[in-house]
Short mmCIF file of C-alpha atoms in Angstrom, two decimals:
data_model
loop_
_atom_site.label_atom_id
_atom_site.label_comp_id
_atom_site.label_asym_id
_atom_site.label_seq_id
_atom_site.Cartn_x
_atom_site.Cartn_y
_atom_site.Cartn_z
CA MET H 8 41.21 1.07 -49.74
CA LYS H 9 43.62 2.98 -47.62
CA LYS H 10 41.40 6.15 -48.08
CA SER H 11 38.11 3.77 -46.57
CA GLY H 12 39.88 2.63 -43.71
CA LYS H 13 41.08 6.21 -42.99
CA VAL H 14 37.40 7.13 -42.87
CA LYS H 15 36.27 4.20 -40.74
CA LYS H 16 38.94 5.00 -37.74
CA SER H 17 37.78 8.68 -38.21
CA LYS H 18 34.49 7.62 -37.78
CA THR H 19 35.78 5.20 -34.92
CA PHE H 20 37.65 7.69 -33.36
CA LYS H 21 34.69 10.62 -33.36
CA ILE H 22 31.87 7.66 -31.74
CA VAL H 23 34.58 7.26 -28.91
CA ILE H 24 34.62 11.06 -28.54
CA PHE H 25 31.24 11.44 -28.63
CA SER H 26 30.52 9.04 -25.92
CA ILE H 27 32.97 10.23 -23.83
CA VAL H 28 31.54 13.51 -23.92
CA GLY H 29 28.36 12.47 -23.57
CA ILE H 30 29.17 10.25 -20.67
CA THR H 31 30.81 12.94 -18.55
CA ALA H 32 28.02 15.38 -19.61
CA LEU H 33 25.69 12.67 -18.01
CA TYR H 34 27.89 12.51 -14.80
CA THR H 35 28.17 16.39 -14.30
CA LEU H 36 24.37 16.33 -14.21
CA LEU H 37 23.83 13.56 -11.60
CA PRO H 38 23.61 14.31 -7.95
CA ASP H 39 27.00 14.19 -5.86
CA TYR H 40 25.67 10.91 -3.83
CA LEU H 41 25.07 9.21 -7.78
CA GLN H 42 28.68 10.32 -8.27
CA LYS H 43 30.22 9.19 -5.73
CA GLY H 44 28.34 5.88 -5.76
CA MET H 45 29.58 5.41 -9.38
CA ILE H 46 33.24 6.03 -8.33
CA TYR H 47 33.24 3.46 -5.67
CA LEU H 48 30.16 1.28 -6.48
CA THR H 49 29.86 -0.86 -3.57
CA PRO H 50 30.42 -0.14 0.33
CA ASP H 51 33.92 -1.28 1.86
CA ILE H 52 35.52 -2.09 5.20
CA ASP H 53 38.15 0.61 5.01
CA ASP H 54 35.38 3.33 3.33
CA TYR H 55 36.22 5.95 6.43
CA LYS H 56 39.26 6.79 3.98
CA ILE H 57 36.74 8.41 1.65
CA PHE H 58 34.12 9.94 4.09
CA ASP H 59 34.71 12.68 6.10
CA ASN H 60 34.94 11.61 10.02
CA ARG H 61 34.80 12.72 13.60
CA GLU H 62 37.07 11.19 15.92
CA VAL H 63 35.30 9.30 19.48
CA LYS H 64 38.06 10.38 21.79
CA THR H 65 39.42 7.58 23.96
CA GLY H 66 40.14 8.40 27.91
CA THR H 67 42.63 6.57 29.82
CA PRO H 68 43.29 3.60 28.11
CA ARG H 69 42.68 0.13 30.19
CA PRO H 70 44.38 -2.31 27.74
CA TRP H 71 42.80 -6.02 28.06
CA PRO H 72 45.20 -8.52 29.86
CA LEU H 73 46.19 -11.73 28.32
CA THR H 74 44.91 -14.95 29.88
CA PHE H 75 48.16 -17.50 31.08
CA ASP H 76 47.20 -19.67 28.35
CA TYR H 77 46.71 -16.92 25.57
CA ASN H 78 46.83 -18.52 22.31
CA ARG H 79 47.84 -21.92 22.92
CA TYR H 80 44.48 -22.93 21.09
CA SER H 81 43.56 -23.23 17.72
CA ILE H 82 40.43 -23.41 15.27
CA PRO H 83 40.25 -27.06 14.81
CA ALA H 84 37.50 -27.47 11.95
CA GLU H 85 38.76 -27.47 8.38
CA SER H 86 35.49 -26.57 7.52
CA VAL H 87 35.75 -22.77 9.90
CA ARG H 88 39.36 -22.34 8.66
CA ASP H 89 38.01 -22.69 5.41
CA SER H 90 35.00 -20.23 5.79
CA MET H 91 37.65 -17.59 7.28
CA GLU H 92 39.79 -17.66 4.31
CA ASN H 93 36.91 -18.13 1.75
CA LEU H 94 34.83 -15.15 3.42
CA LYS H 95 37.78 -13.01 3.95
CA THR H 96 38.15 -12.32 7.69
CA THR H 97 40.55 -9.87 8.75
CA GLY H 98 40.43 -10.59 12.65
CA PHE H 99 38.99 -13.27 14.82
CA LEU H 100 38.98 -12.41 18.74
CA ILE H 101 38.15 -14.23 21.97
CA ILE H 102 37.42 -12.37 25.38
CA GLN H 103 36.82 -14.38 28.04
CA ASN H 104 36.83 -13.33 31.57
CA ASP H 105 38.09 -9.79 30.89
CA SER H 106 41.04 -11.17 28.99
CA VAL H 107 42.29 -12.20 25.81
CA LEU H 108 41.95 -15.42 25.08
CA PHE H 109 42.72 -15.69 21.61
CA GLU H 110 43.24 -13.87 18.70
CA GLN H 111 44.31 -13.94 14.95
CA TYR H 112 44.43 -11.94 12.18
CA GLN H 113 44.95 -11.90 8.24
CA GLY H 114 44.72 -9.58 4.95
CA GLY H 115 47.32 -7.09 6.98
CA HIS H 116 45.20 -6.25 9.63
CA ASP H 117 46.31 -6.77 13.33
CA SER H 118 44.94 -5.75 16.78
CA SER H 119 45.11 -2.22 16.14
CA THR H 120 43.76 -2.15 12.48
CA ILE H 121 40.33 -0.07 12.49
CA SER H 122 37.85 -0.75 10.01
CA ASN H 123 33.83 -0.43 9.31
CA SER H 124 31.64 -1.93 11.56
CA PHE H 125 28.76 -1.17 9.21
CA SER H 126 25.45 -2.09 10.96
CA MET H 127 27.11 -3.08 14.13
CA ALA H 128 27.02 0.89 14.62
CA LYS H 129 23.27 0.84 15.26
CA SER H 130 23.65 -1.27 18.20
CA ILE H 131 25.99 1.25 19.28
CA VAL H 132 23.34 3.37 18.95
CA SER H 133 21.25 1.50 21.03
CA LEU H 134 23.55 1.51 23.85
CA LEU H 135 23.49 5.58 23.34
CA ILE H 136 19.72 5.54 23.52
CA GLY H 137 20.29 3.51 27.28
CA CYS H 138 22.54 6.24 28.32
CA ALA H 139 20.27 9.18 27.39
CA ILE H 140 17.46 7.65 29.30
CA ASP H 141 20.29 7.36 32.59
CA ASP H 142 21.02 11.11 32.19
CA GLY H 143 17.58 12.11 31.76
CA TYR H 144 17.84 13.51 28.17
CA ILE H 145 15.19 11.12 27.21
CA GLY H 146 11.95 10.35 29.04
CA SER H 147 11.85 6.43 28.11
CA VAL H 148 11.86 4.26 25.10
CA ASP H 149 8.44 5.10 24.76
CA ASP H 150 7.91 8.41 24.54
CA LYS H 151 6.88 10.14 21.57
CA VAL H 152 9.15 10.81 18.60
CA SER H 153 7.11 13.94 17.56
CA LYS H 154 8.29 15.22 21.40
CA TYR H 155 11.96 15.74 20.02
CA LEU H 156 11.24 15.54 16.39
CA PRO H 157 8.52 17.87 15.75
CA TRP H 158 9.06 18.09 11.94
CA LEU H 159 8.71 14.87 11.67
CA ARG H 160 5.95 13.76 8.46
CA GLY H 161 3.51 11.39 7.61
CA THR H 162 0.13 10.42 8.52
CA HIS H 163 1.07 8.18 11.38
CA SER H 164 4.19 10.35 12.71
CA ASP H 165 2.07 11.56 15.66
CA GLN H 166 2.32 7.59 16.84
CA LEU H 167 6.10 6.58 16.48
CA THR H 168 8.04 5.69 19.68
CA ILE H 169 11.46 5.26 20.24
CA ARG H 170 10.66 1.50 21.32
CA HIS H 171 9.41 1.21 17.27
CA LEU H 172 12.47 2.72 16.18
CA LEU H 173 14.84 0.75 18.16
CA THR H 174 12.71 -2.62 17.25
CA MET H 175 12.86 -1.65 13.21
CA SER H 176 8.63 -1.36 13.48
CA SER H 177 8.29 2.38 12.25
CA ALA H 178 6.68 1.71 9.01
CA SER H 179 8.21 4.31 7.33
CA ASN H 180 8.76 4.66 3.96
CA TRP H 181 12.33 4.06 4.22
CA ASP H 182 13.50 1.84 0.90
CA GLU H 183 16.24 -0.87 2.26
CA HIS H 184 17.50 -1.40 -1.04
CA TYR H 185 21.54 -1.38 -1.13
CA SER H 186 21.45 -2.39 -4.49
CA SER H 187 19.75 0.35 -6.28
CA PRO H 188 21.90 3.59 -6.85
CA PHE H 189 18.45 5.72 -6.33
CA SER H 190 17.48 4.13 -2.93
CA ILE H 191 17.36 6.36 0.20
CA THR H 192 19.97 4.17 1.67
CA THR H 193 22.14 4.86 -1.45
CA ARG H 194 21.60 8.66 -0.86
CA ALA H 195 22.34 8.52 3.06
CA TYR H 196 25.50 6.69 2.57
CA TYR H 197 27.09 8.50 -0.03
CA GLY H 198 24.89 11.76 0.13
CA ARG H 199 26.03 14.99 2.15
CA ASP H 200 22.73 16.11 3.69
CA LEU H 201 21.60 12.99 6.39
CA PRO H 202 19.32 15.56 8.05
CA GLY H 203 17.79 16.61 4.76
CA THR H 204 17.11 13.26 3.87
CA MET H 205 15.73 12.26 7.00
CA LYS H 206 12.99 14.94 6.48
CA ARG H 207 12.24 13.03 3.45
CA VAL H 208 10.85 10.03 5.63
CA LYS H 209 7.47 9.46 6.21
CA ILE H 210 5.85 7.15 8.74
CA VAL H 211 3.04 5.98 6.40
CA ASN H 212 1.50 3.06 8.50
CA HIS H 213 0.85 2.21 11.97
CA PRO H 214 3.74 1.61 13.83
CA GLY H 215 4.58 -1.15 16.27
CA ILE H 216 3.07 -3.95 14.55
CA MET H 217 5.31 -5.23 11.69
CA PHE H 218 9.27 -5.62 11.91
CA ASN H 219 11.20 -4.64 8.89
CA TYR H 220 14.45 -3.44 9.19
CA LYS H 221 15.31 0.00 7.96
CA SER H 222 18.50 1.86 8.49
CA GLY H 223 16.44 5.18 8.72
CA ASP H 224 14.94 3.74 11.80
CA THR H 225 18.86 4.42 13.60
CA GLN H 226 19.48 7.89 11.67
CA PHE H 227 16.05 8.69 13.36
CA LEU H 228 17.61 7.65 16.97
CA GLU H 229 20.75 9.89 15.99
CA ARG H 230 18.37 12.67 15.45
CA ILE H 231 17.04 12.38 18.98
CA LEU H 232 20.09 12.23 20.41
CA SER H 233 21.78 15.11 18.82
CA ALA H 234 18.57 16.94 19.80
CA THR H 235 18.68 16.37 23.29
CA THR H 236 22.37 15.98 24.29
CA GLU H 237 23.21 19.15 22.29
CA MET H 238 26.26 16.73 21.44
CA SER H 239 27.34 15.14 18.08
CA LEU H 240 27.10 11.11 17.97
CA ALA H 241 30.68 10.92 18.48
CA GLU H 242 30.68 13.16 21.25
CA TYR H 243 28.44 11.77 23.54
CA ALA H 244 30.10 8.20 22.46
CA SER H 245 33.03 9.24 23.87
CA LYS H 246 31.73 10.75 27.25
CA LYS H 247 29.43 7.40 27.64
CA LEU H 248 31.00 4.85 26.27
CA TRP H 249 34.59 5.24 24.68
CA GLN H 250 36.07 6.78 27.82
CA PRO H 251 34.80 4.93 30.55
CA LEU H 252 35.38 1.91 28.72
CA GLY H 253 39.16 2.26 28.41
CA ALA H 254 38.90 2.17 24.64
CA GLU H 255 42.85 1.89 23.70
CA VAL H 256 42.38 3.65 19.96
CA PRO H 257 40.21 6.47 18.98
CA ALA H 258 37.34 5.42 16.59
CA LEU H 259 36.17 7.58 13.70
CA TRP H 260 32.29 8.00 12.88
CA SER H 261 31.89 8.87 8.97
CA LEU H 262 30.03 12.15 8.61
CA ASP H 263 27.90 13.08 5.34
CA LYS H 264 30.61 16.23 4.95
CA ARG H 265 32.96 17.87 6.93
CA LYS H 266 31.74 18.76 10.59
CA GLY H 267 28.47 17.22 9.28
CA THR H 268 26.33 14.76 11.03
CA GLU H 269 27.39 10.73 11.70
CA LYS H 270 25.87 8.07 9.69
CA ALA H 271 24.71 6.28 12.91
CA TYR H 272 23.24 3.24 10.94
CA CYS H 273 26.33 2.11 9.48
CA CYS H 274 30.14 3.82 10.26
CA PHE H 275 31.95 3.38 13.46
CA ASN H 276 34.88 2.23 12.33
CA SER H 277 37.18 0.93 15.27
CA THR H 278 39.55 -2.28 16.14
CA PRO H 279 38.89 -5.51 17.32
CA ARG H 280 39.89 -5.29 20.63
CA ASP H 281 37.91 -2.33 20.99
CA PHE H 282 34.52 -3.49 19.69
CA ALA H 283 34.80 -6.45 22.18
CA ARG H 284 34.34 -3.89 24.61
CA ILE H 285 31.09 -2.96 23.24
CA GLY H 286 30.15 -6.63 24.14
CA SER H 287 31.43 -7.21 27.49
CA LEU H 288 29.45 -4.46 28.53
CA VAL H 289 26.05 -6.08 27.42
CA LEU H 290 27.66 -9.04 28.86
CA ASN H 291 28.61 -7.68 32.46
CA ARG H 292 24.46 -6.04 31.80
CA GLY H 293 25.55 -2.62 31.61
CA ARG H 294 28.87 -2.84 33.74
CA PHE H 295 32.23 -2.69 33.03
CA HIS H 296 35.04 -3.99 35.46
CA GLY H 297 32.06 -3.28 37.90
CA GLU H 298 31.27 0.20 36.62
CA LYS H 299 27.64 0.86 35.78
CA ILE H 300 27.78 2.72 32.41
CA ILE H 301 23.92 1.67 31.46
CA SER H 302 21.27 0.15 33.58
CA ASP H 303 20.54 -3.36 34.08
CA GLN H 304 17.10 -3.18 32.56
CA TYR H 305 17.73 -1.46 29.47
CA ILE H 306 20.63 -3.75 28.81
CA ARG H 307 17.88 -6.92 29.53
CA GLU H 308 15.31 -5.26 27.63
CA MET H 309 17.46 -4.59 24.65
CA THR H 310 18.61 -7.84 24.33
CA THR H 311 14.95 -9.55 24.61
CA PRO H 312 13.38 -10.56 21.18
CA ALA H 313 10.53 -8.12 20.52
CA ARG H 314 8.24 -11.23 19.84
CA TYR H 315 4.91 -9.01 20.02
CA LEU H 316 5.98 -7.88 16.48
CA THR H 317 5.29 -10.26 13.17
CA ASN H 318 7.81 -9.47 10.16
CA GLU H 319 6.82 -9.68 6.25
CA ASP H 320 5.89 -13.63 6.55
CA ALA H 321 3.59 -13.43 9.32
CA GLN H 322 6.37 -15.04 11.75
CA MET H 323 6.91 -13.86 15.41
CA VAL H 324 10.22 -11.87 15.85
CA GLU H 325 12.29 -14.04 18.12
CA TYR H 326 15.30 -12.90 16.35
CA TYR H 327 15.49 -8.93 17.17
CA GLY H 328 15.59 -6.80 19.92
CA MET H 329 16.29 -3.13 20.57
CA HIS H 330 18.75 -2.83 17.76
CA TRP H 331 20.48 -6.13 18.76
CA TRP H 332 20.01 -9.44 17.23
CA VAL H 333 19.42 -12.58 19.47
CA MET H 334 20.38 -15.99 17.90
CA ASN H 335 19.46 -19.27 20.11
CA TYR H 336 22.39 -21.33 19.53
CA GLU H 337 22.05 -25.16 21.71
CA GLY H 338 19.75 -24.10 23.71
CA GLU H 339 21.33 -20.48 24.62
CA ASN H 340 20.20 -16.86 23.82
CA ILE H 341 23.34 -14.85 22.34
CA PRO H 342 23.15 -11.39 21.66
CA TYR H 343 25.13 -9.95 19.05
CA ALA H 344 25.39 -7.19 16.66
CA ARG H 345 26.01 -7.45 13.13
CA GLY H 346 27.45 -5.88 9.58
CA ILE H 347 26.45 -6.68 6.12
CA LEU H 348 30.19 -7.13 5.21
CA GLY H 349 30.49 -10.01 8.12
CA GLN H 350 31.10 -7.94 11.14
CA TYR H 351 29.96 -9.41 14.33
CA ILE H 352 30.34 -9.19 18.05
CA PHE H 353 28.94 -12.19 20.01
CA VAL H 354 28.09 -12.39 23.66
CA ILE H 355 28.56 -15.62 25.59
CA PRO H 356 26.93 -16.03 28.67
CA SER H 357 27.51 -19.22 29.03
CA HIS H 358 31.18 -18.54 29.14
CA ASN H 359 31.17 -15.16 30.36
CA ALA H 360 32.85 -14.42 26.81
CA VAL H 361 32.96 -12.19 23.59
CA ILE H 362 33.72 -13.23 20.29
CA VAL H 363 34.62 -10.61 17.47
CA ARG H 364 34.76 -11.16 13.45
CA LEU H 365 35.86 -9.14 11.08
CA GLY H 366 36.20 -9.54 7.59
CA HIS H 367 35.41 -8.45 3.98
CA GLN H 368 32.01 -10.70 3.28
CA ARG H 369 29.16 -12.94 4.94
CA SER H 370 27.18 -15.68 4.02
CA ASN H 371 24.40 -15.08 1.60
CA GLU H 372 22.35 -18.12 3.03
CA TYR H 373 19.97 -17.60 6.17
CA ILE H 374 19.15 -19.86 8.94
CA ASN H 375 16.06 -18.63 11.11
CA HIS H 376 17.29 -14.53 10.01
CA HIS H 377 20.70 -15.24 10.65
CA PRO H 378 23.73 -15.61 8.18
CA ARG H 379 25.09 -18.78 8.15
CA ASP H 380 28.42 -17.88 8.65
CA ALA H 381 27.11 -16.37 12.38
CA TYR H 382 27.09 -19.52 13.30
CA THR H 383 30.36 -21.00 11.97
CA TRP H 384 31.95 -17.87 13.93
CA VAL H 385 29.71 -18.80 17.22
CA ARG H 386 31.00 -22.85 16.83
CA ALA H 387 34.59 -21.72 16.35
CA GLY H 388 34.63 -19.57 19.41
CA LEU H 389 32.96 -22.09 21.35
CA ASP H 390 35.36 -24.93 20.09
CA ILE H 391 38.40 -23.08 21.20
CA LEU H 392 36.37 -22.07 24.62
CA THR H 393 35.68 -25.09 25.45
CA GLN H 394 39.22 -26.64 24.80
CA ARG H 395 40.22 -24.87 28.10
CA PRO H 396 40.85 -26.99 31.11
#
């Protein structure tokens, strides 16, 4: 009996060893982006720590002043407070009349903690396109993309314009599946060759007809900005946004590899107070403290829904402009940027205010194409704003 037990243990040990060797061999044969994906599994707000980054440099910092009644208000609704806790909010900030009215942080974060914007980065890229048009690097949003990217592929590539990319109507074959380890989105996020990845993307149908959200559209815009400005995205963002906006903390734009290419569609890392500067720029129609940074015309067009497009359900696109979402809340159109883990910058014209919410999670339920929690944060902000005398 003892001998039999030893034999069984020996067989079990061999199975374990062979399994480990097999898994290790299989792992080493996987592409590097799949290896990294297997290690980290899902995106996180601190992923800048696992990527190489390029600094978006500041100039002369211009700290936000505090209102006379700074932080004298509280979020009144218990349901909102529950949402903040359950969805792991790290920061909630309200800027009104160019001053900090309210801010609340948790989970070890404070006003100077940087975290990932995820797809809010797309909205920043749109602003940089506006800057490039003003600077003369790009003719207009109706320029053909092939003018700037002659390597563009696909039977309909000659029809693609910058406007099509901005409105997510490129009709490319980009696969926007975050859960699949084999999708091009996963390759772009964890891979080490974004320029090469983009050359795999083809324009396979007529652009400018159907809205279909694709991160590749933003990465094409990065390729255009890089080609025309002859600067990296981070360098151009520093020159055109971070320095003139008086940002206090250098941002980090994550790269595909050391000295590589910015992940334009996802990975701009900054603080709540500095993200609010982006909202303020849109709120003030391209100006910051009176200084013109982007043309008013571009801002208006950027935040106007592309109603001439339809989505996959044959519905008019009343909720998306040029890389900015537009929510109708109680009769007011609110432009906003959003990220997949609950990152938001809301622009509230009626109150001359900006609301920033950062965190680890967002709602999986949608109302009129907006995550349910987006309404929660707007309502929370307006509850505080309307408490003021």
